[in-house]
Amino acid sequence: MKLTVWTYEGPPHVGAMRVATGMEGLHYVLHAPQGDTYADLLFTMIERRGKRPPVTYTTFQARDLGADTATLFRDACLAAYERFKPEALIVGASCTAELIQDDPGGLAERLGLPVPVIALELPSYSRKELFGTDETFYQLARRLATPCARTPEVSCNILGPTGLGFRHRDDVVEVTKLLDAMGIAVNVVAPMGARPSDLTRLGAAHFNVLLYPEHGEAAARWLEREHGQPYTRTIPIGTRATRAFVAEVAEMAGVAPRLDTGDLRQPWWSASVDSTYLTGKRVFVFGDATHAMAAAKVARDEMGFEVCGLGCYNREFARPVRALARDMGVEATITDDYLEVERAIAAAAPEMILGTQMERHIGKRLGIPCAVISAPVHVQDFPARHSPQMGVEGANVLFDTWVHPLVMGLEEHLLTMFREDFEFSDAAGPSHHGGHAPGGEAGGPAPQTPRDISAGKKEENALDIVWHALAEKELRKIPFFVRGKARRNTESFAAERGVAEITVETLYEAKAHYAR
Amino acid sequence: MNDATPFGCQSAPVLRERGQHEVFCGLTGIVWLHRKMQDAFFLVVGSRTCAHLLQSAAGVMIFAEPRFGTAILEEGDLAGLKDANDELDREVARLLTRRPDIRQLFLVGSCPSEVIKLDLARAAERLTQVHAPHVRVLNYSGSGIETTFTQGEDACLAAMVPGLPSTDAANLLLVGALPDVVEDQARTLLAGLGIDHVQVLPGRRADQDPAVGPNTRYALLQPFLGDTAAALDGRGATRIAAPFPFGEEGTTAWLRAVAEAFGIDEATFARVTDAPRARARRAVAAAAETLAGKRITFLPDSQLELPLARFLSRECGMEPVEIGTPYLHAGLMGPELALLPQGARLSEGQDVDRQLDRVRADRPDLTVCGMGLANPLESEGLTTKWAIELVFTPVHFYEQAGDLAALFARPLRRKRILTDPAPLLLAENTPGVRGLAPASARE
């Protein structure tokens, strides 16, 4: 048993729902108790879909348990087929139905429906949502993809985008543009937008573009093995990765690498003098492995940040994340426990967090600005505007999104110059994004949380360090957005040397010590 | 509703359906119960699905370090039951060390824990002994196989009743978790009537638990409290039957039933209620302009559907088409059924696809439904009001009557505002103009 408040991932059947909802003409019959329909609202509210997810729940109740839940399942299957007439059916059990062992696959098989019925084995008590998407898509591809001749022109499939995917909608548009510029046609995009009948044509493509390893790697591997289709390893997030992706694709397709950079503004924006202040900003990166690794590379190589922490919540991809973290000289944080992430962030004391919705709130609590780079995300990260992460426009979007929460160069300069002015005083806060000291806001009831469940024990080595009045006054002169770090650095500097009183001298000695 | 509308649905037929239910399970009750009970922690014993549900239902609230969590069952816990109890004891001990401010701990059963028959009742007894006298550990089930949405509150309160202190006093007990502002208004009104021995279940803190005994009378503030009512009856308390305090009429009828039970004279009643009644009527009138004559359908969700349909038909002039409820407690709903207009279709339970077929055939002006259905129905051109808001927003008693009506008027007003009366004609010969046409015209 493990006590949890936040979960980065839902149960694996939610992953299967993401595949089914992303597709057309596929229906999912889920053996599940009343209440599991809550997952529908992830799609209708967060992703703002105007259609119900194509999922039928058997809704068994306590009084059914002694009797015949298997009949209930069969009836639901038949009714769903009659009503929705899908091209294929996937069937499976949610966590509770897994315990009553009705075998949805076998039951559905025996109904003799005239369409393919694909049984999903999704172990709810050991695996999670991302396993669910990957496994479901793999089973669909395995069952439906038939041997077929390659298309006469060079073509590829785009694998991995699903329902409820972070920016999947716009990434597909951007990647299609990249391929189009090289004269490569897209055979099938799957799961998102594909019908089961489209999956039968997967084998006609010359190779596969794997956009999200979390959702499509098993299928890509199987297609490589069974249909001889190589798949791309580069994730085109950021300018450098986009160039590398174009090179990789060109080689795979046997065409010349071409990239239309007419709209690529990120490199110049990053090179322009106002971005100089970004140099060495310490960022902590956390998310799903694919987005976290891509973001860390962009942060270091294209934005000039210093990556002071890197991690992911999906253990399946821990190895490459660890390797990259080592390469960047930091220790990887591989965990699905947000309290551990919070501790790692607090210890790294970054100036910015690139993370998920959870890290956004951790940032709010700690007063650190944050930009969202990965699922899980909330409704505001399913924007109406075109907002990819991948390709040329994706690079532009990343620059704006990450820099926005920071205080930009000119603004920072002005704040320092005029910090005694009332508009720039501490109370005014650094900007409208994050970074505000919590509390004291008017309006809205304050949360009645008497104690912080995540509060660690009192710092062991919190010696009784005393600040001299003059040192304290000097500290107040440091801009408020770095003052916290200065205080912390000075105190640990003092503690390391057994100094109990901090003078102005100590303050500046510490500053020199930590200078970079 | 005009003057000729006949009222009274006590003998109306009820369509009883089963099939796919598009509803929340009782665990969702935790999201508002924990706000009300300030020293309680709700520990769900369940799966990752349960944790994910609470996260999705609680929305942004989950980031405010709320007083609830899920002990997620893992593969190892399913292997042997003894193990699971040890694990639970360990997690509870860890939790209580971290949160010494907790006085009541609810072990909340879920579908997985019920199916593997984890005996949480015994676990609660055992843990109460371990952590007494500082913490009291209780147990109830919020599983989907047993409870629908607000029934989770019923199960929670019913679990508290046996442990309430005894009394011989002739006290009045108000039952149901209402927002503090509403609870205060109710107390003020009752105090004005001269009824001052009033207690509320649940109390805001463990030491404010009400006492109950043979002379206790209780009035329900919410319609979904059947089991709690039965438990209170079991302790000798007497229920004051009344419609539920929605709208001016409902609040007045509720107060009048209480006043009669305590022998309050009519002059006092009028003196206390006349002014707020007039205020409530004025506030409702503003929204009723939008609502009058509109047809409304309720899909099952919270058991609030019948009283709300009664309020909207009698005080706002709406016409109920179908009133769906997850569960119809004939005993508690008697006074409501007597006031409902005849002709509305009553349904209990759900087969969601068939019910949606009826909605599409009826084409009501407003459909009250859950968030899994609201946007899909909107995109079919139907106007919706999502139901869960009615459980979180202060809607009971006089001062909220106008707000309650406005909740239903707002989607209709919005639809009117957003409907462009005169769309611009697009020039046929302008390059790129196709991008501006609405989706329907493009296809």
XYZ file of C-alpha atoms in Angstrom, chain A residues 39-481:
443
model
C -12.653 9.322 -16.873
C -15.007 10.553 -19.607
C -14.738 14.071 -18.287
C -10.980 14.123 -18.868
C -11.829 14.075 -22.546
C -14.981 16.190 -22.577
C -13.681 18.849 -20.167
C -9.867 18.936 -20.242
C -9.499 18.182 -23.933
C -12.904 19.844 -24.567
C -14.137 17.165 -26.956
C -17.624 17.636 -28.340
C -18.221 13.896 -28.451
C -18.517 11.250 -25.751
C -15.526 8.926 -25.593
C -16.379 5.686 -27.458
C -16.483 3.650 -24.262
C -19.276 1.488 -22.870
C -19.027 0.636 -19.183
C -20.811 -2.433 -17.824
C -21.610 -0.608 -14.538
C -21.849 -3.636 -12.305
C -23.126 -3.087 -8.806
C -22.774 -4.863 -5.483
C -25.944 -6.889 -6.007
C -24.572 -8.220 -9.325
C -21.428 -9.616 -7.763
C -23.037 -12.740 -6.331
C -24.929 -13.297 -9.567
C -23.766 -13.047 -13.095
C -21.472 -10.175 -14.015
C -20.382 -12.168 -17.064
C -23.867 -11.923 -18.569
C -23.833 -8.209 -17.854
C -20.605 -7.933 -19.803
C -21.928 -9.939 -22.765
C -25.112 -7.842 -22.907
C -23.137 -4.587 -22.785
C -20.910 -5.843 -25.597
C -23.817 -6.766 -27.824
C -25.667 -3.512 -27.113
C -22.538 -1.459 -27.822
C -21.960 -3.256 -31.110
C -25.589 -2.818 -32.192
C -25.665 0.863 -31.321
C -22.270 2.046 -32.537
C -21.476 -0.483 -35.301
C -17.695 -0.037 -34.853
C -15.108 -1.444 -37.253
C -13.392 -3.151 -34.332
C -13.964 -3.618 -30.628
C -11.488 -3.581 -27.766
C -12.546 -5.184 -24.490
C -10.974 -5.225 -21.075
C -11.358 -4.897 -17.337
C -10.821 -1.989 -14.985
C -9.069 -2.529 -11.653
C -12.172 -3.846 -9.849
C -13.230 -6.143 -12.680
C -9.693 -7.512 -12.749
C -10.409 -8.854 -9.263
C -13.627 -10.660 -10.218
C -11.959 -12.435 -13.137
C -14.671 -12.576 -15.772
C -12.315 -12.810 -18.791
C -13.741 -10.103 -21.060
C -11.644 -11.343 -23.973
C -13.036 -14.864 -23.904
C -16.594 -13.699 -23.304
C -16.498 -11.251 -26.208
C -14.844 -13.787 -28.497
C -17.724 -16.197 -27.994
C -20.306 -13.604 -29.074
C -19.215 -14.139 -32.670
C -19.351 -10.465 -33.616
C -18.589 -9.787 -37.299
C -15.723 -7.391 -36.462
C -12.311 -7.949 -34.874
C -12.490 -8.116 -31.074
C -9.210 -7.324 -29.358
C -8.778 -8.313 -25.728
C -6.558 -6.110 -23.564
C -4.611 -7.412 -20.587
C -3.847 -4.338 -18.522
C -2.574 -5.198 -15.039
C -4.020 -2.361 -12.943
C -2.130 -3.083 -9.762
C 1.347 -3.045 -11.278
C 1.176 -0.858 -14.392
C -0.137 2.612 -15.229
C -1.627 4.872 -17.879
C 1.345 5.106 -20.252
C 1.700 1.335 -20.291
C -2.015 1.264 -21.165
C -1.641 3.494 -24.237
C 1.449 1.686 -25.507
C 0.060 -1.806 -24.959
C -3.358 -0.987 -26.456
C -1.882 0.531 -29.585
C 0.528 -2.394 -29.921
C -2.312 -4.930 -29.647
C -4.339 -3.013 -32.236
C -1.439 -2.847 -34.680
C -0.564 -6.484 -34.138
C -4.096 -7.628 -34.753
C -5.049 -5.296 -37.606
C -1.929 -4.510 -39.664
C -1.790 -6.855 -42.642
C 1.089 -7.464 -45.042
C 0.781 -5.052 -47.958
C 2.883 -3.587 -50.735
C 4.806 -0.353 -50.107
C 3.293 2.815 -51.539
C 4.898 3.825 -54.850
C 5.977 7.207 -53.456
C 8.071 7.519 -50.272
C 5.718 7.525 -47.303
C 5.768 7.050 -43.557
C 3.378 6.537 -40.665
C 3.263 8.912 -37.729
C 2.978 6.809 -34.571
C 2.083 7.810 -31.027
C -0.350 10.734 -30.885
C -3.403 9.895 -28.718
C -6.409 11.491 -27.103
C -5.503 13.683 -24.111
C -1.925 14.023 -25.324
C 0.053 17.154 -24.457
C 0.037 19.208 -27.715
C -0.343 16.065 -29.863
C -2.849 17.812 -32.130
C -0.418 20.557 -33.168
C 2.728 18.408 -33.138
C 1.215 16.226 -35.866
C 0.605 19.324 -38.003
C 4.184 20.517 -37.541
C 5.792 17.149 -38.216
C 3.643 16.679 -41.298
C 5.023 20.012 -42.542
C 8.601 18.837 -41.966
C 7.920 15.659 -43.940
C 6.068 17.525 -46.653
C 9.048 19.802 -47.243
C 11.095 16.711 -48.115
C 8.398 15.289 -50.358
C 7.511 12.476 -47.960
C 3.838 11.511 -47.817
C 2.077 10.495 -44.614
C 0.458 7.091 -44.952
C -1.366 6.781 -41.608
C -1.312 8.889 -38.445
C -2.164 6.589 -35.542
C -3.748 6.157 -33.094
C -5.043 9.762 -33.318
C -7.500 10.202 -36.168
C -7.073 6.658 -37.533
C -9.827 4.101 -38.070
C -9.238 0.384 -37.531
C -9.375 0.024 -41.327
C -6.526 2.548 -41.604
C -4.419 0.395 -39.295
C -4.653 -2.463 -41.795
C -2.622 -0.239 -44.184
C 0.202 0.504 -41.710
C 2.495 -1.870 -43.598
C 2.315 0.199 -46.804
C 4.599 2.928 -45.411
C 8.341 2.851 -46.025
C 9.216 3.746 -42.436
C 7.702 5.040 -39.209
C 8.051 8.334 -37.420
C 7.721 7.638 -33.700
C 6.660 10.882 -32.057
C 6.004 9.671 -28.516
C 7.900 6.542 -27.425
C 5.636 6.351 -24.347
C 2.625 5.646 -26.528
C 3.966 3.937 -29.612
C 7.310 2.240 -29.068
C 5.935 -1.307 -28.735
C 3.981 -0.905 -31.968
C 6.972 0.672 -33.749
C 9.234 -2.209 -32.687
C 6.712 -4.765 -33.825
C 6.291 -3.048 -37.187
C 10.067 -2.974 -37.586
C 10.254 -6.702 -36.893
C 7.212 -7.897 -38.808
C 6.949 -5.368 -41.618
C 10.559 -4.332 -42.012
C 9.853 -0.676 -41.281
C 12.635 1.239 -39.515
C 11.503 3.942 -37.097
C 12.960 7.307 -36.108
C 14.702 7.755 -32.740
C 14.974 11.560 -32.716
C 12.187 13.548 -31.092
C 11.995 16.859 -33.000
C 11.588 19.164 -29.989
C 13.839 22.215 -30.248
C 15.808 23.588 -33.192
C 18.764 21.225 -32.942
C 16.599 18.149 -32.528
C 14.421 19.245 -35.427
C 17.507 19.487 -37.651
C 18.701 16.088 -36.447
C 15.236 14.661 -37.052
C 15.227 15.994 -40.616
C 18.642 14.409 -41.219
C 17.520 11.083 -39.771
C 14.318 11.033 -41.809
C 16.125 12.037 -44.997
C 18.523 9.151 -44.612
C 15.725 6.692 -43.860
C 13.708 7.899 -46.843
C 16.671 8.256 -49.188
C 15.890 11.895 -49.944
C 17.815 15.137 -49.494
C 17.427 16.733 -46.045
C 15.458 19.948 -46.441
C 14.128 22.208 -43.714
C 12.151 25.370 -44.339
C 13.512 27.760 -41.716
C 11.685 30.841 -42.962
C 9.555 30.966 -39.821
C 12.208 29.757 -37.380
C 12.748 32.645 -34.963
C 13.916 30.851 -31.826
C 17.700 30.853 -32.563
C 17.784 34.616 -33.195
C 15.512 35.386 -30.259
C 17.846 33.335 -28.096
C 20.949 35.032 -29.543
C 19.590 38.576 -29.238
C 21.076 40.660 -26.437
C 17.979 40.767 -24.289
C 18.397 37.010 -23.787
C 21.886 37.359 -22.315
C 20.323 37.432 -18.872
C 19.123 33.890 -19.428
C 22.699 32.598 -19.339
C 23.193 30.141 -16.531
C 19.654 30.411 -15.131
C 19.240 27.264 -13.110
C 16.334 25.106 -14.274
C 14.868 21.919 -12.852
C 13.295 19.676 -15.502
C 10.682 17.016 -14.727
C 7.978 15.295 -16.772
C 7.474 12.231 -18.905
C 10.856 10.951 -20.062
C 10.514 12.039 -23.697
C 9.545 15.624 -22.963
C 11.886 15.968 -19.994
C 14.931 14.810 -21.963
C 14.068 17.002 -24.942
C 13.473 20.009 -22.689
C 16.735 19.496 -20.813
C 18.689 19.517 -24.072
C 16.917 22.612 -25.356
C 17.408 24.340 -22.010
C 21.140 23.699 -21.993
C 22.056 23.965 -25.668
C 19.583 26.451 -27.094
C 18.597 28.672 -24.194
C 21.896 28.719 -22.299
C 20.300 27.639 -19.011
C 22.028 25.462 -16.494
C 20.130 22.235 -15.871
C 20.302 21.696 -12.095
C 17.886 18.763 -11.946
C 16.338 16.273 -14.358
C 13.827 13.485 -13.865
C 10.788 11.598 -15.047
C 7.822 9.810 -13.503
C 7.636 6.883 -15.922
C 10.145 4.334 -14.681
C 9.997 2.422 -17.958
C 12.245 5.107 -19.452
C 14.509 5.619 -16.447
C 17.681 4.421 -18.152
C 18.057 7.079 -20.884
C 17.011 9.786 -18.405
C 19.726 8.660 -15.980
C 22.278 8.679 -18.783
C 21.364 12.193 -19.870
C 21.351 13.429 -16.281
C 24.838 12.014 -15.792
C 25.916 13.750 -18.969
C 24.622 17.017 -17.533
C 26.323 16.430 -14.225
C 23.185 16.075 -12.133
C 21.514 13.169 -10.407
C 18.307 11.919 -12.028
C 15.061 12.084 -10.062
C 13.090 9.010 -11.105
C 9.917 8.863 -9.045
C 6.137 9.029 -9.216
C 5.966 10.535 -5.735
C 5.455 14.301 -5.950
C 6.785 14.753 -2.430
C 10.110 13.405 -3.598
C 10.026 15.768 -6.583
C 9.249 18.646 -4.249
C 12.190 17.740 -2.029
C 14.501 17.462 -5.040
C 13.379 20.858 -6.301
C 13.780 22.486 -2.916
C 17.274 21.030 -2.608
C 18.319 22.142 -6.101
C 16.905 25.650 -5.506
C 16.342 26.375 -9.212
C 15.383 29.749 -10.615
C 12.850 28.059 -12.855
C 11.014 24.745 -13.162
C 10.066 23.040 -16.416
C 7.532 20.409 -15.429
C 3.983 19.165 -15.335
C 0.869 20.566 -13.713
C 2.148 19.201 -10.380
C 5.448 21.065 -10.659
C 3.529 24.215 -11.544
C 1.906 24.005 -8.122
C 5.133 23.035 -6.389
C 6.624 26.134 -8.020
C 3.760 28.228 -6.746
C 4.327 26.955 -3.226
C 8.068 27.531 -3.342
C 7.800 30.847 -5.185
C 9.640 29.591 -8.278
C 8.389 30.393 -11.799
C 7.382 27.383 -13.866
C 6.501 26.483 -17.447
C 4.627 23.311 -18.371
C 6.428 20.908 -20.726
C 4.659 17.594 -20.221
C 1.457 15.783 -19.279
C -0.323 15.546 -16.912
C -1.708 18.941 -17.761
C -4.901 20.811 -17.069
C -7.432 22.463 -19.345
C -5.336 25.589 -20.006
C -2.723 23.420 -21.701
C -5.188 22.328 -24.341
C -5.192 25.760 -25.960
C -7.379 26.960 -28.801
C -4.388 28.496 -30.622
C -1.845 26.505 -32.622
C 0.748 25.614 -30.044
C 3.060 22.722 -30.992
C 6.173 21.636 -29.116
C 7.770 20.000 -32.163
C 9.343 21.322 -35.335
C 9.987 24.908 -36.351
C 6.951 26.515 -34.790
C 7.405 24.283 -31.744
C 10.844 25.806 -31.153
C 9.306 29.293 -31.322
C 6.571 28.244 -28.873
C 9.115 26.797 -26.425
C 11.099 30.027 -26.352
C 8.047 32.168 -25.596
C 6.586 29.742 -23.080
C 9.756 29.290 -21.065
C 10.940 32.864 -21.065
C 7.576 34.377 -20.229
C 7.554 33.356 -16.549
C 11.054 34.713 -16.063
C 11.799 38.320 -15.567
C 13.373 39.356 -18.844
C 16.650 41.168 -19.141
C 15.516 44.735 -19.545
C 12.787 44.295 -16.986
C 15.252 42.742 -14.562
C 17.651 45.627 -15.061
C 14.937 48.185 -14.448
C 13.726 46.355 -11.360
C 17.200 46.409 -9.898
C 17.676 50.090 -10.707
C 14.402 51.173 -9.270
C 13.953 48.651 -6.515
C 13.332 51.342 -3.939
C 10.375 52.649 -5.962
C 6.963 51.654 -4.795
C 5.964 49.986 -8.059
C 8.954 47.686 -7.926
C 8.946 46.996 -4.227
C 8.811 43.484 -2.875
C 5.092 43.686 -2.365
C 4.497 44.261 -6.051
C 5.900 40.849 -6.960
C 8.186 40.040 -9.860
C 5.569 39.636 -12.578
C 2.103 38.285 -13.080
C 3.529 34.803 -13.563
C 4.391 32.674 -10.541
C 7.101 33.800 -8.241
C 4.765 35.547 -5.831
C 5.167 35.013 -2.168
C 2.046 33.046 -1.215
C -0.611 34.262 1.157
C -2.070 37.587 2.084
C -4.217 37.807 -1.021
C -7.623 39.314 -0.688
C -10.682 37.477 -1.935
C -11.286 33.760 -2.015
C -11.257 31.606 1.067
C -7.827 30.624 2.272
C -7.429 26.852 2.228
C -8.047 25.533 5.700
C -4.945 23.458 5.797
C -3.665 23.503 9.291
C -0.483 21.680 8.398
C 1.471 20.833 5.363
C 1.484 17.086 4.744
C 4.506 17.504 2.568
C 6.459 19.552 5.054
C 9.692 17.773 5.726
C 11.127 17.445 9.163
C 12.909 20.457 10.529
C 16.220 20.935 8.826
C 18.700 18.879 10.803
C 21.599 21.248 10.504
C 19.699 24.476 10.967
C 22.226 25.948 13.385
C 21.230 29.056 15.207
C 22.745 31.379 12.683
C 22.306 35.013 13.512
C 22.256 37.779 10.944
C 23.831 41.047 11.923
C 21.536 43.977 11.392
C 23.867 45.470 8.816
C 24.139 42.166 6.926
C 20.375 41.842 7.020
C 20.107 45.352 5.600
C 22.619 44.525 2.896
C 20.643 41.405 2.054
C 17.537 43.539 1.526
C 19.390 45.366 -1.235
C 19.649 42.208 -3.300
C 16.768 41.885 -5.778
C 13.946 39.956 -4.185
C 13.844 37.230 -6.813
